[in-house]
PDB file of C-alpha atoms in Angstrom:
ATOM      1  CA  MET A   1       0.000   0.000   0.000  1.00 43.00           C
ATOM      2  CA  HIS A   2       1.459   3.265  -1.116  1.00 41.00           C
ATOM      3  CA  THR A   3       0.862   6.331   1.056  1.00 39.00           C
ATOM      4  CA  GLN A   4       1.215   9.936  -0.048  1.00 39.00           C
ATOM      5  CA  ARG A   5       1.610  12.395   2.835  1.00 38.00           C
ATOM      6  CA  MET A   6       0.187  15.879   2.656  1.00 37.00           C
ATOM      7  CA  ALA A   7       2.407  18.770   3.667  1.00 36.00           C
ATOM      8  CA  VAL A   8       1.620  22.354   4.395  1.00 34.00           C
ATOM      9  CA  SER A   9       2.003  24.403   1.215  1.00 36.00           C
ATOM     10  CA  VAL A  10       1.823  28.080   0.436  1.00 35.00           C
ATOM     11  CA  SER A  11      -1.503  29.926   0.515  1.00 35.00           C
ATOM     12  CA  VAL A  12      -1.614  29.817  -3.202  1.00 35.00           C
ATOM     13  CA  LEU A  13      -3.087  26.469  -3.962  1.00 37.00           C
ATOM     14  CA  ALA A  14      -5.772  26.965  -1.479  1.00 36.00           C
ATOM     15  CA  LEU A  15      -7.222  29.624  -3.522  1.00 37.00           C
ATOM     16  CA  LEU A  16      -7.489  27.564  -6.577  1.00 39.00           C
ATOM     17  CA  THR A  17     -10.313  25.809  -5.029  1.00 39.00           C
ATOM     18  CA  LEU A  18     -12.518  28.581  -4.332  1.00 39.00           C
ATOM     19  CA  ALA A  19     -14.739  28.485  -7.225  1.00 36.00           C
ATOM     20  CA  ALA A  20     -16.244  25.143  -7.359  1.00 36.00           C
ATOM     21  CA  CYS A  21     -18.997  24.203  -5.105  1.00 36.00           C
ATOM     22  CA  GLY A  22     -21.685  26.715  -3.994  1.00 36.00           C
ATOM     23  CA  THR A  23     -24.924  28.555  -3.640  1.00 34.00           C
ATOM     24  CA  GLU A  24     -27.073  31.383  -4.902  1.00 33.00           C
ATOM     25  CA  SER A  25     -26.022  33.543  -7.787  1.00 34.00           C
ATOM     26  CA  GLY A  26     -25.143  37.043  -6.729  1.00 34.00           C
ATOM     27  CA  SER A  27     -25.265  36.459  -2.980  1.00 34.00           C
ATOM     28  CA  GLY A  28     -22.742  33.687  -2.406  1.00 35.00           C
ATOM     29  CA  SER A  29     -23.037  32.821   1.268  1.00 34.00           C
ATOM     30  CA  GLY A  30     -21.308  30.494   3.663  1.00 35.00           C
ATOM     31  CA  SER A  31     -19.423  30.410   6.946  1.00 35.00           C
ATOM     32  CA  GLY A  32     -15.730  30.791   7.448  1.00 38.00           C
ATOM     33  CA  ASP A  33     -13.741  30.107  10.584  1.00 41.00           C
ATOM     34  CA  GLY A  34     -15.116  31.679  13.745  1.00 37.00           C
ATOM     35  CA  GLY A  35     -18.692  31.560  12.477  1.00 36.00           C
ATOM     36  CA  ASP A  36     -18.371  34.668  10.309  1.00 37.00           C
ATOM     37  CA  THR A  37     -20.774  34.866   7.388  1.00 34.00           C
ATOM     38  CA  VAL A  38     -19.261  34.849   3.917  1.00 37.00           C
ATOM     39  CA  GLN A  39     -20.929  37.317   1.553  1.00 39.00           C
ATOM     40  CA  SER A  40     -20.056  37.511  -2.130  1.00 44.00           C
ATOM     41  CA  ASP A  41     -21.269  39.699  -4.972  1.00 52.00           C
ATOM     42  CA  VAL A  42     -19.677  37.231  -7.394  1.00 64.00           C
ATOM     43  CA  PRO A  43     -21.265  33.732  -7.326  1.00 74.00           C
ATOM     44  CA  VAL A  44     -18.099  31.639  -7.168  1.00 82.00           C
ATOM     45  CA  THR A  45     -19.772  29.031  -4.959  1.00 73.00           C
ATOM     46  CA  GLY A  46     -22.357  26.560  -6.192  1.00 62.00           C
ATOM     47  CA  VAL A  47     -20.406  26.135  -9.428  1.00 71.00           C
ATOM     48  CA  ALA A  48     -17.697  23.691 -10.501  1.00 73.00           C
ATOM     49  CA  TRP A  49     -14.804  25.456 -12.246  1.00 84.00           C
ATOM     50  CA  SER A  50     -12.140  24.098 -14.545  1.00 86.00           C
ATOM     51  CA  VAL A  51      -8.849  25.997 -14.734  1.00 92.00           C
ATOM     52  CA  ASP A  52      -8.074  27.048 -18.299  1.00 94.00           C
ATOM     53  CA  SER A  53      -4.837  28.983 -17.912  1.00 96.00           C
ATOM     54  CA  LEU A  54      -2.543  31.055 -15.718  1.00 95.00           C
ATOM     55  CA  THR A  55      -0.959  34.308 -16.866  1.00 95.00           C
ATOM     56  CA  VAL A  56       2.121  35.461 -14.945  1.00 93.00           C
ATOM     57  CA  GLY A  57       4.055  38.576 -15.920  1.00 92.00           C
ATOM     58  CA  GLY A  58       2.134  38.720 -19.199  1.00 93.00           C
ATOM     59  CA  LYS A  59       3.012  35.133 -20.151  1.00 94.00           C
ATOM     60  CA  LYS A  60       0.029  32.791 -20.509  1.00 96.00           C
ATOM     61  CA  THR A  61       0.356  29.058 -19.716  1.00 95.00           C
ATOM     62  CA  ASP A  62      -2.396  26.541 -20.381  1.00 95.00           C
ATOM     63  CA  ALA A  63      -3.378  24.514 -17.314  1.00 94.00           C
ATOM     64  CA  PRO A  64      -2.711  20.756 -17.243  1.00 90.00           C
ATOM     65  CA  ASP A  65      -5.662  18.537 -18.149  1.00 82.00           C
ATOM     66  CA  GLY A  66      -7.937  17.971 -15.190  1.00 77.00           C
ATOM     67  CA  SER A  67      -7.145  21.263 -13.442  1.00 87.00           C
ATOM     68  CA  ARG A  68     -10.117  22.450 -11.393  1.00 82.00           C
ATOM     69  CA  LEU A  69     -11.247  24.507  -8.385  1.00 80.00           C
ATOM     70  CA  GLU A  70     -13.862  24.018  -5.679  1.00 77.00           C
ATOM     71  CA  PHE A  71     -15.148  26.375  -3.051  1.00 77.00           C
ATOM     72  CA  ASP A  72     -17.659  25.207  -0.460  1.00 74.00           C
ATOM     73  CA  PRO A  73     -20.041  27.578   1.363  1.00 71.00           C
ATOM     74  CA  LYS A  74     -18.333  26.874   4.698  1.00 74.00           C
ATOM     75  CA  GLY A  75     -15.136  28.591   3.598  1.00 81.00           C
ATOM     76  CA  ARG A  76     -12.975  25.690   2.428  1.00 79.00           C
ATOM     77  CA  ALA A  77     -11.154  25.852  -0.892  1.00 77.00           C
ATOM     78  CA  LYS A  78      -9.949  22.783  -2.797  1.00 81.00           C
ATOM     79  CA  ALA A  79      -7.889  22.578  -5.966  1.00 84.00           C
ATOM     80  CA  GLY A  80      -6.143  20.172  -8.292  1.00 85.00           C
ATOM     81  CA  PHE A  81      -3.921  20.651 -11.331  1.00 85.00           C
ATOM     82  CA  GLY A  82      -3.804  17.088 -12.604  1.00 80.00           C
ATOM     83  CA  CYS A  83      -1.584  15.739  -9.828  1.00 84.00           C
ATOM     84  CA  ASN A  84      -1.716  16.886  -6.190  1.00 83.00           C
ATOM     85  CA  HIS A  85      -4.790  17.509  -4.020  1.00 80.00           C
ATOM     86  CA  ILE A  86      -4.793  20.978  -2.471  1.00 80.00           C
ATOM     87  CA  SER A  87      -7.034  22.554   0.163  1.00 80.00           C
ATOM     88  CA  ALA A  88      -7.116  25.703   2.268  1.00 76.00           C
ATOM     89  CA  ASP A  89      -9.272  28.071   4.291  1.00 80.00           C
ATOM     90  CA  ALA A  90     -10.871  30.653   1.999  1.00 85.00           C
ATOM     91  CA  ARG A  91     -12.850  33.778   2.782  1.00 86.00           C
ATOM     92  CA  VAL A  92     -15.046  35.499   0.205  1.00 85.00           C
ATOM     93  CA  GLU A  93     -16.150  39.098   0.710  1.00 87.00           C
ATOM     94  CA  GLY A  94     -17.713  41.010  -2.160  1.00 85.00           C
ATOM     95  CA  ASP A  95     -15.491  40.257  -5.131  1.00 90.00           C
ATOM     96  CA  ARG A  96     -12.397  39.531  -2.996  1.00 90.00           C
ATOM     97  CA  ILE A  97     -11.101  36.087  -2.003  1.00 90.00           C
ATOM     98  CA  THR A  98      -8.519  35.595   0.747  1.00 88.00           C
ATOM     99  CA  LEU A  99      -6.781  32.242   1.346  1.00 78.00           C
ATOM    100  CA  ALA A 100      -5.010  30.789   4.380  1.00 76.00           C
ATOM    101  CA  LYS A 101      -3.598  27.571   5.920  1.00 75.00           C
ATOM    102  CA  PRO A 102      -3.245  25.643   2.636  1.00 75.00           C
ATOM    103  CA  VAL A 103      -2.157  22.003   2.570  1.00 78.00           C
ATOM    104  CA  SER A 104      -1.116  19.847  -0.379  1.00 80.00           C
ATOM    105  CA  THR A 105      -0.266  16.246  -1.076  1.00 82.00           C
ATOM    106  CA  GLN A 106       3.319  15.675  -2.187  1.00 84.00           C
ATOM    107  CA  MET A 107       2.935  13.264  -5.092  1.00 83.00           C
ATOM    108  CA  ALA A 108       5.540  13.084  -7.818  1.00 84.00           C
ATOM    109  CA  CYS A 109       4.220  14.886 -10.917  1.00 84.00           C
ATOM    110  CA  ASP A 110       5.360  15.193 -14.490  1.00 88.00           C
ATOM    111  CA  GLU A 111       7.536  18.215 -15.238  1.00 90.00           C
ATOM    112  CA  LYS A 112       4.810  20.260 -16.960  1.00 89.00           C
ATOM    113  CA  THR A 113       2.344  19.780 -14.123  1.00 90.00           C
ATOM    114  CA  GLU A 114       4.943  20.499 -11.455  1.00 90.00           C
ATOM    115  CA  THR A 115       5.965  23.706 -13.196  1.00 92.00           C
ATOM    116  CA  PHE A 116       2.365  24.877 -13.396  1.00 93.00           C
ATOM    117  CA  GLU A 117       1.715  24.048  -9.721  1.00 89.00           C
ATOM    118  CA  LYS A 118       4.763  26.061  -8.641  1.00 83.00           C
ATOM    119  CA  ALA A 119       3.682  29.031 -10.766  1.00 87.00           C
ATOM    120  CA  ALA A 120       0.166  28.824  -9.357  1.00 84.00           C
ATOM    121  CA  LEU A 121       1.562  28.691  -5.851  1.00 76.00           C
ATOM    122  CA  ALA A 122       3.622  31.823  -6.453  1.00 72.00           C
ATOM    123  CA  ALA A 123       0.774  33.705  -8.158  1.00 72.00           C
ATOM    124  CA  MET A 124      -2.002  32.924  -5.731  1.00 71.00           C
ATOM    125  CA  ASP A 125      -0.705  33.916  -2.335  1.00 73.00           C
ATOM    126  CA  GLY A 126      -2.994  36.398  -0.594  1.00 80.00           C
ATOM    127  CA  GLU A 127      -6.017  38.290  -1.868  1.00 90.00           C
ATOM    128  CA  LEU A 128      -7.540  37.852  -5.315  1.00 87.00           C
ATOM    129  CA  THR A 129     -10.260  39.728  -7.144  1.00 93.00           C
ATOM    130  CA  ALA A 130     -13.004  37.716  -8.867  1.00 92.00           C
ATOM    131  CA  LYS A 131     -14.721  38.846 -12.078  1.00 93.00           C
ATOM    132  CA  LEU A 132     -17.512  36.812 -13.691  1.00 90.00           C
ATOM    133  CA  SER A 133     -18.516  37.033 -17.356  1.00 90.00           C
ATOM    134  CA  GLY A 134     -21.121  34.480 -18.411  1.00 86.00           C
ATOM    135  CA  GLU A 135     -19.589  31.057 -17.726  1.00 86.00           C
ATOM    136  CA  LYS A 136     -16.068  32.481 -17.435  1.00 92.00           C
ATOM    137  CA  LEU A 137     -14.383  33.537 -14.175  1.00 93.00           C
ATOM    138  CA  THR A 138     -11.153  35.518 -13.851  1.00 95.00           C
ATOM    139  CA  LEU A 139      -9.188  35.628 -10.582  1.00 93.00           C
ATOM    140  CA  THR A 140      -6.608  38.423 -10.420  1.00 94.00           C
ATOM    141  CA  THR A 141      -3.803  38.749  -7.881  1.00 90.00           C
ATOM    142  CA  GLU A 142      -2.710  42.052  -6.364  1.00 89.00           C
ATOM    143  CA  GLY A 143       0.276  41.943  -8.723  1.00 90.00           C
ATOM    144  CA  GLY A 144      -1.915  41.590 -11.818  1.00 93.00           C
ATOM    145  CA  ASP A 145      -1.412  37.887 -12.571  1.00 93.00           C
ATOM    146  CA  THR A 146      -4.590  36.030 -13.564  1.00 94.00           C
ATOM    147  CA  PHE A 147      -6.254  32.646 -13.511  1.00 93.00           C
ATOM    148  CA  ALA A 148      -8.808  32.003 -16.269  1.00 95.00           C
ATOM    149  CA  LEU A 149     -11.602  29.576 -15.296  1.00 93.00           C
ATOM    150  CA  SER A 150     -14.650  28.093 -17.028  1.00 91.00           C
ATOM    151  CA  GLU A 151     -17.822  26.702 -15.510  1.00 85.00           C
ATOM    152  CA  GLU A 152     -17.576  22.923 -15.495  1.00 75.00           C
ATOM    153  CA  LYS A 153     -20.678  20.840 -16.156  1.00 67.00           C
ATOM    154  CA  LEU A 154     -20.907  17.850 -13.845  1.00 61.00           C
ATOM    155  CA  ALA A 155     -20.881  14.542 -15.705  1.00 66.00           C
ATOM    156  CA  ALA A 156     -23.485  11.910 -14.981  1.00 76.00           C
ATOM    157  CA  LEU A 157     -22.832   9.492 -12.131  1.00 85.00           C
ATOM    158  CA  ALA A 158     -25.419   6.839 -12.918  1.00 89.00           C
ATOM    159  CA  GLY A 159     -24.868   3.773 -15.045  1.00 88.00           C
ATOM    160  CA  ILE A 160     -21.091   3.673 -14.546  1.00 90.00           C
ATOM    161  CA  ARG A 161     -19.166   1.140 -12.476  1.00 92.00           C
ATOM    162  CA  TRP A 162     -16.640   3.159 -10.453  1.00 94.00           C
ATOM    163  CA  ALA A 163     -13.614   1.116  -9.339  1.00 92.00           C
ATOM    164  CA  VAL A 164     -12.083   2.634  -6.187  1.00 94.00           C
ATOM    165  CA  THR A 165      -8.354   3.272  -6.580  1.00 90.00           C
ATOM    166  CA  THR A 166      -7.543   5.814  -3.847  1.00 91.00           C
ATOM    167  CA  LEU A 167      -8.556   6.315  -0.199  1.00 93.00           C
ATOM    168  CA  LEU A 168      -8.494   9.842   1.262  1.00 90.00           C
ATOM    169  CA  SER A 169      -8.381  10.645   4.962  1.00 84.00           C
ATOM    170  CA  GLY A 170      -7.729  14.190   6.068  1.00 77.00           C
ATOM    171  CA  GLU A 171      -4.182  14.954   4.973  1.00 71.00           C
ATOM    172  CA  THR A 172      -3.395  11.457   3.687  1.00 79.00           C
ATOM    173  CA  ALA A 173      -3.986   9.872   0.268  1.00 82.00           C
ATOM    174  CA  THR A 174      -3.526   6.096   0.081  1.00 87.00           C
ATOM    175  CA  SER A 175      -3.675   3.730  -2.893  1.00 87.00           C
ATOM    176  CA  VAL A 176      -6.020   0.751  -2.639  1.00 89.00           C
ATOM    177  CA  PRO A 177      -3.913  -2.436  -2.249  1.00 85.00           C
ATOM    178  CA  ALA A 178      -3.109  -3.817  -5.696  1.00 81.00           C
ATOM    179  CA  ASP A 179      -3.201  -7.431  -4.505  1.00 81.00           C
ATOM    180  CA  LEU A 180      -6.857  -7.536  -3.429  1.00 82.00           C
ATOM    181  CA  PRO A 181      -8.769 -10.566  -4.836  1.00 83.00           C
ATOM    182  CA  GLU A 182     -10.622  -9.593  -8.018  1.00 81.00           C
ATOM    183  CA  ASP A 183     -14.032 -10.066  -6.403  1.00 82.00           C
ATOM    184  CA  ARG A 184     -13.091  -7.757  -3.515  1.00 85.00           C
ATOM    185  CA  VAL A 185     -11.795  -4.736  -5.385  1.00 88.00           C
ATOM    186  CA  PRO A 186     -14.041  -1.956  -4.030  1.00 95.00           C
ATOM    187  CA  HIS A 187     -16.429  -0.420  -6.526  1.00 96.00           C
ATOM    188  CA  LEU A 188     -19.805   1.330  -6.665  1.00 95.00           C
ATOM    189  CA  THR A 189     -22.554   2.066  -9.172  1.00 95.00           C
ATOM    190  CA  PHE A 190     -25.158   4.824  -8.844  1.00 95.00           C
ATOM    191  CA  GLY A 191     -28.710   4.297 -10.076  1.00 93.00           C
ATOM    192  CA  GLU A 192     -31.049   6.825 -11.684  1.00 91.00           C
ATOM    193  CA  ASP A 193     -33.468   6.120  -8.804  1.00 93.00           C
ATOM    194  CA  GLY A 194     -31.220   7.648  -6.119  1.00 94.00           C
ATOM    195  CA  THR A 195     -29.524   4.433  -5.021  1.00 96.00           C
ATOM    196  CA  VAL A 196     -25.963   3.140  -4.905  1.00 96.00           C
ATOM    197  CA  HIS A 197     -24.664  -0.424  -4.768  1.00 96.00           C
ATOM    198  CA  GLY A 198     -21.312  -2.140  -4.997  1.00 96.00           C
ATOM    199  CA  ASN A 199     -18.562  -3.805  -2.989  1.00 95.00           C
ATOM    200  CA  SER A 200     -16.666  -2.017  -0.214  1.00 95.00           C
ATOM    201  CA  GLY A 201     -13.604  -4.276  -0.212  1.00 93.00           C
ATOM    202  CA  CYS A 202     -15.034  -7.348   1.486  1.00 94.00           C
ATOM    203  CA  ASN A 203     -18.832  -7.126   1.541  1.00 95.00           C
ATOM    204  CA  SER A 204     -21.380  -6.086  -1.049  1.00 95.00           C
ATOM    205  CA  PHE A 205     -23.668  -3.207  -0.093  1.00 96.00           C
ATOM    206  CA  HIS A 206     -26.577  -1.090  -1.280  1.00 95.00           C
ATOM    207  CA  GLY A 207     -28.219   2.083  -0.038  1.00 96.00           C
ATOM    208  CA  LYS A 208     -29.643   5.511  -0.836  1.00 96.00           C
ATOM    209  CA  ALA A 209     -27.595   8.189  -2.593  1.00 96.00           C
ATOM    210  CA  GLU A 210     -29.429  11.447  -3.265  1.00 94.00           C
ATOM    211  CA  VAL A 211     -27.563  13.641  -5.748  1.00 91.00           C
ATOM    212  CA  LYS A 212     -28.132  17.397  -5.783  1.00 87.00           C
ATOM    213  CA  GLY A 213     -25.710  19.672  -7.588  1.00 81.00           C
ATOM    214  CA  SER A 214     -22.191  18.637  -6.536  1.00 85.00           C
ATOM    215  CA  THR A 215     -23.411  16.950  -3.330  1.00 90.00           C
ATOM    216  CA  ILE A 216     -24.346  13.320  -2.684  1.00 94.00           C
ATOM    217  CA  THR A 217     -26.218  12.479   0.525  1.00 95.00           C
ATOM    218  CA  PHE A 218     -25.684   8.814   1.400  1.00 96.00           C
ATOM    219  CA  GLY A 219     -28.140   6.894   3.556  1.00 95.00           C
ATOM    220  CA  PRO A 220     -27.069   4.078   5.918  1.00 93.00           C
ATOM    221  CA  PRO A 221     -25.869   1.157   3.738  1.00 91.00           C
ATOM    222  CA  ALA A 222     -27.126  -2.409   4.028  1.00 93.00           C
ATOM    223  CA  GLY A 223     -25.214  -5.455   2.867  1.00 91.00           C
ATOM    224  CA  THR A 224     -23.517  -8.720   3.632  1.00 94.00           C
ATOM    225  CA  LYS A 225     -21.597  -9.297   6.880  1.00 93.00           C
ATOM    226  CA  LYS A 226     -18.615 -11.454   5.885  1.00 93.00           C
ATOM    227  CA  LEU A 227     -15.232 -11.268   7.604  1.00 93.00           C
ATOM    228  CA  CYS A 228     -12.164 -10.956   5.401  1.00 92.00           C
ATOM    229  CA  PRO A 229      -8.395 -10.610   5.969  1.00 92.00           C
ATOM    230  CA  GLU A 230      -7.434  -7.408   7.791  1.00 92.00           C
ATOM    231  CA  ALA A 231      -6.116  -5.604   4.679  1.00 87.00           C
ATOM    232  CA  GLU A 232      -9.489  -6.031   3.005  1.00 92.00           C
ATOM    233  CA  MET A 233     -11.415  -5.040   6.120  1.00 93.00           C
ATOM    234  CA  GLU A 234      -9.248  -1.929   6.488  1.00 92.00           C
ATOM    235  CA  THR A 235     -10.052  -0.947   2.901  1.00 94.00           C
ATOM    236  CA  GLU A 236     -13.733  -1.593   3.510  1.00 95.00           C
ATOM    237  CA  ARG A 237     -13.836   0.618   6.599  1.00 94.00           C
ATOM    238  CA  ALA A 238     -12.197   3.452   4.664  1.00 94.00           C
ATOM    239  CA  VAL A 239     -14.606   3.139   1.719  1.00 95.00           C
ATOM    240  CA  LEU A 240     -17.719   3.062   3.924  1.00 94.00           C
ATOM    241  CA  ALA A 241     -16.468   6.061   5.929  1.00 92.00           C
ATOM    242  CA  ALA A 242     -16.481   8.099   2.719  1.00 93.00           C
ATOM    243  CA  LEU A 243     -20.039   7.002   1.847  1.00 94.00           C
ATOM    244  CA  ASP A 244     -21.601   8.287   5.060  1.00 91.00           C
ATOM    245  CA  GLY A 245     -23.984  11.244   5.017  1.00 93.00           C
ATOM    246  CA  PRO A 246     -23.396  14.372   2.865  1.00 93.00           C
ATOM    247  CA  ALA A 247     -20.347  14.366   0.588  1.00 93.00           C
ATOM    248  CA  THR A 248     -19.106  16.483  -2.298  1.00 91.00           C
ATOM    249  CA  TYR A 249     -18.186  14.866  -5.601  1.00 91.00           C
ATOM    250  CA  THR A 250     -16.326  15.816  -8.751  1.00 85.00           C
ATOM    251  CA  ILE A 251     -15.900  14.016 -12.058  1.00 85.00           C
ATOM    252  CA  LYS A 252     -13.061  14.813 -14.426  1.00 74.00           C
ATOM    253  CA  GLY A 253     -12.694  12.574 -17.442  1.00 68.00           C
ATOM    254  CA  SER A 254     -12.931   9.022 -16.134  1.00 77.00           C
ATOM    255  CA  THR A 255     -12.087   9.921 -12.518  1.00 85.00           C
ATOM    256  CA  LEU A 256     -14.583  10.372  -9.682  1.00 91.00           C
ATOM    257  CA  THR A 257     -13.688  11.888  -6.292  1.00 91.00           C
ATOM    258  CA  VAL A 258     -16.087  11.716  -3.334  1.00 94.00           C
ATOM    259  CA  THR A 259     -15.225  13.534  -0.083  1.00 92.00           C
ATOM    260  CA  SER A 260     -17.350  13.496   3.081  1.00 92.00           C
ATOM    261  CA  GLN A 261     -17.635  16.459   5.444  1.00 87.00           C
ATOM    262  CA  ASP A 262     -15.071  14.985   7.847  1.00 89.00           C
ATOM    263  CA  GLY A 263     -12.444  14.622   5.126  1.00 87.00           C
ATOM    264  CA  LYS A 264     -12.889  10.908   4.434  1.00 91.00           C
ATOM    265  CA  GLY A 265     -12.971  10.234   0.719  1.00 93.00           C
ATOM    266  CA  ILE A 266     -12.350   7.975  -2.260  1.00 94.00           C
ATOM    267  CA  GLY A 267     -10.985   8.338  -5.775  1.00 91.00           C
ATOM    268  CA  ALA A 268     -12.423   5.990  -8.417  1.00 91.00           C
ATOM    269  CA  THR A 269     -12.034   5.222 -12.121  1.00 88.00           C
ATOM    270  CA  ALA A 270     -14.900   4.523 -14.520  1.00 85.00           C
ATOM    271  CA  THR A 271     -15.259   0.998 -15.887  1.00 80.00           C
ATOM    272  CA  PRO A 272     -18.144  -0.495 -17.907  1.00 57.00           C
ATOM    273  CA  ALA A 273     -21.263  -0.935 -15.742  1.00 48.00           C
ATOM    274  CA  THR A 274     -21.681  -4.434 -17.146  1.00 44.00           C
ATOM    275  CA  ALA A 275     -18.194  -5.497 -16.065  1.00 37.00           C
ATOM    276  CA  GLU A 276     -17.753  -8.660 -14.040  1.00 38.00           C
ATOM    277  CA  GLY A 277     -18.458  -8.052 -10.387  1.00 39.00           C
ATOM    278  CA  THR A 278     -21.198  -5.399 -10.731  1.00 37.00           C
ATOM    279  CA  GLN A 279     -23.948  -5.562  -8.164  1.00 36.00           C
ATOM    280  CA  THR A 280     -27.684  -5.982  -8.347  1.00 35.00           C
ATOM    281  CA  ALA A 281     -29.887  -3.397  -6.635  1.00 33.00           C
ATOM    282  CA  GLU A 282     -30.307  -5.859  -3.787  1.00 33.00           C
ATOM    283  CA  GLY A 283     -26.559  -5.825  -3.146  1.00 36.00           C
ATOM    284  CA  THR A 284     -25.861  -9.404  -4.241  1.00 35.00           C
ATOM    285  CA  GLN A 285     -22.701  -9.689  -6.254  1.00 37.00           C
ATOM    286  CA  GLU A 286     -22.992 -11.205  -9.691  1.00 35.00           C
ATOM    287  CA  HIS A 287     -20.148 -12.741 -11.655  1.00 34.00           C
ATOM    288  CA  GLY A 288     -20.372 -13.103 -15.390  1.00 32.00           C
TER     289      GLY A 288
END
């Protein structure tokens, strides 16, 4: 099992997340630390944003594929540029966004992605000004550097078998063990009827999953009660912890990320819904 440790990063990356999750247009509200109310004239929350480019010192650089930002109403920013997971405290007042206490995973990235992340880190420290034009958002630093963002349409969840590849817990990202038996690789499938079923690493399960915007609210799961070797049970506990109550989700390409309010989460990759090992709505595993 390979573990990536998160380390405290500069305030920059935190900011990159601020535009992706949110509320009402024109009144963006939420709570930051200390119970203060967040008020915004620019609706950066309630929307998923993809990062198109970064311009520093007049030089424009296209963002790596998969670059995106999130900003939840409670004042937490999350970002990704195709490699590391980044989060930070974020405060929105009027058209100004201020970031603090950012943290980032420390995964090895390709040279292009690493270069972009470093530039973003340097450009996004402190206060930024947000300007919205249709489905385009521009974030400008005090020094005049800019991030160009586009509203990202959420892809459909239902009808896809999502194979879990990564477990997230607070500041730690862990790969699912590669040597799990084929019939115990954790996966899940969402139904059009507001349900979810799959395998959590040992047992099959099914339950409610109400999707609204970028939020999924999971109901208590039901399923089998088998005991498996500890590695499989550990994976199962981590998967079920992420599928408990309200959680935010993002889909980029063939990758799904689900993160619960307490920081437990999973990363999954799309596979055909008819693949061997998909589940029936009753939670009984079928093998083709």
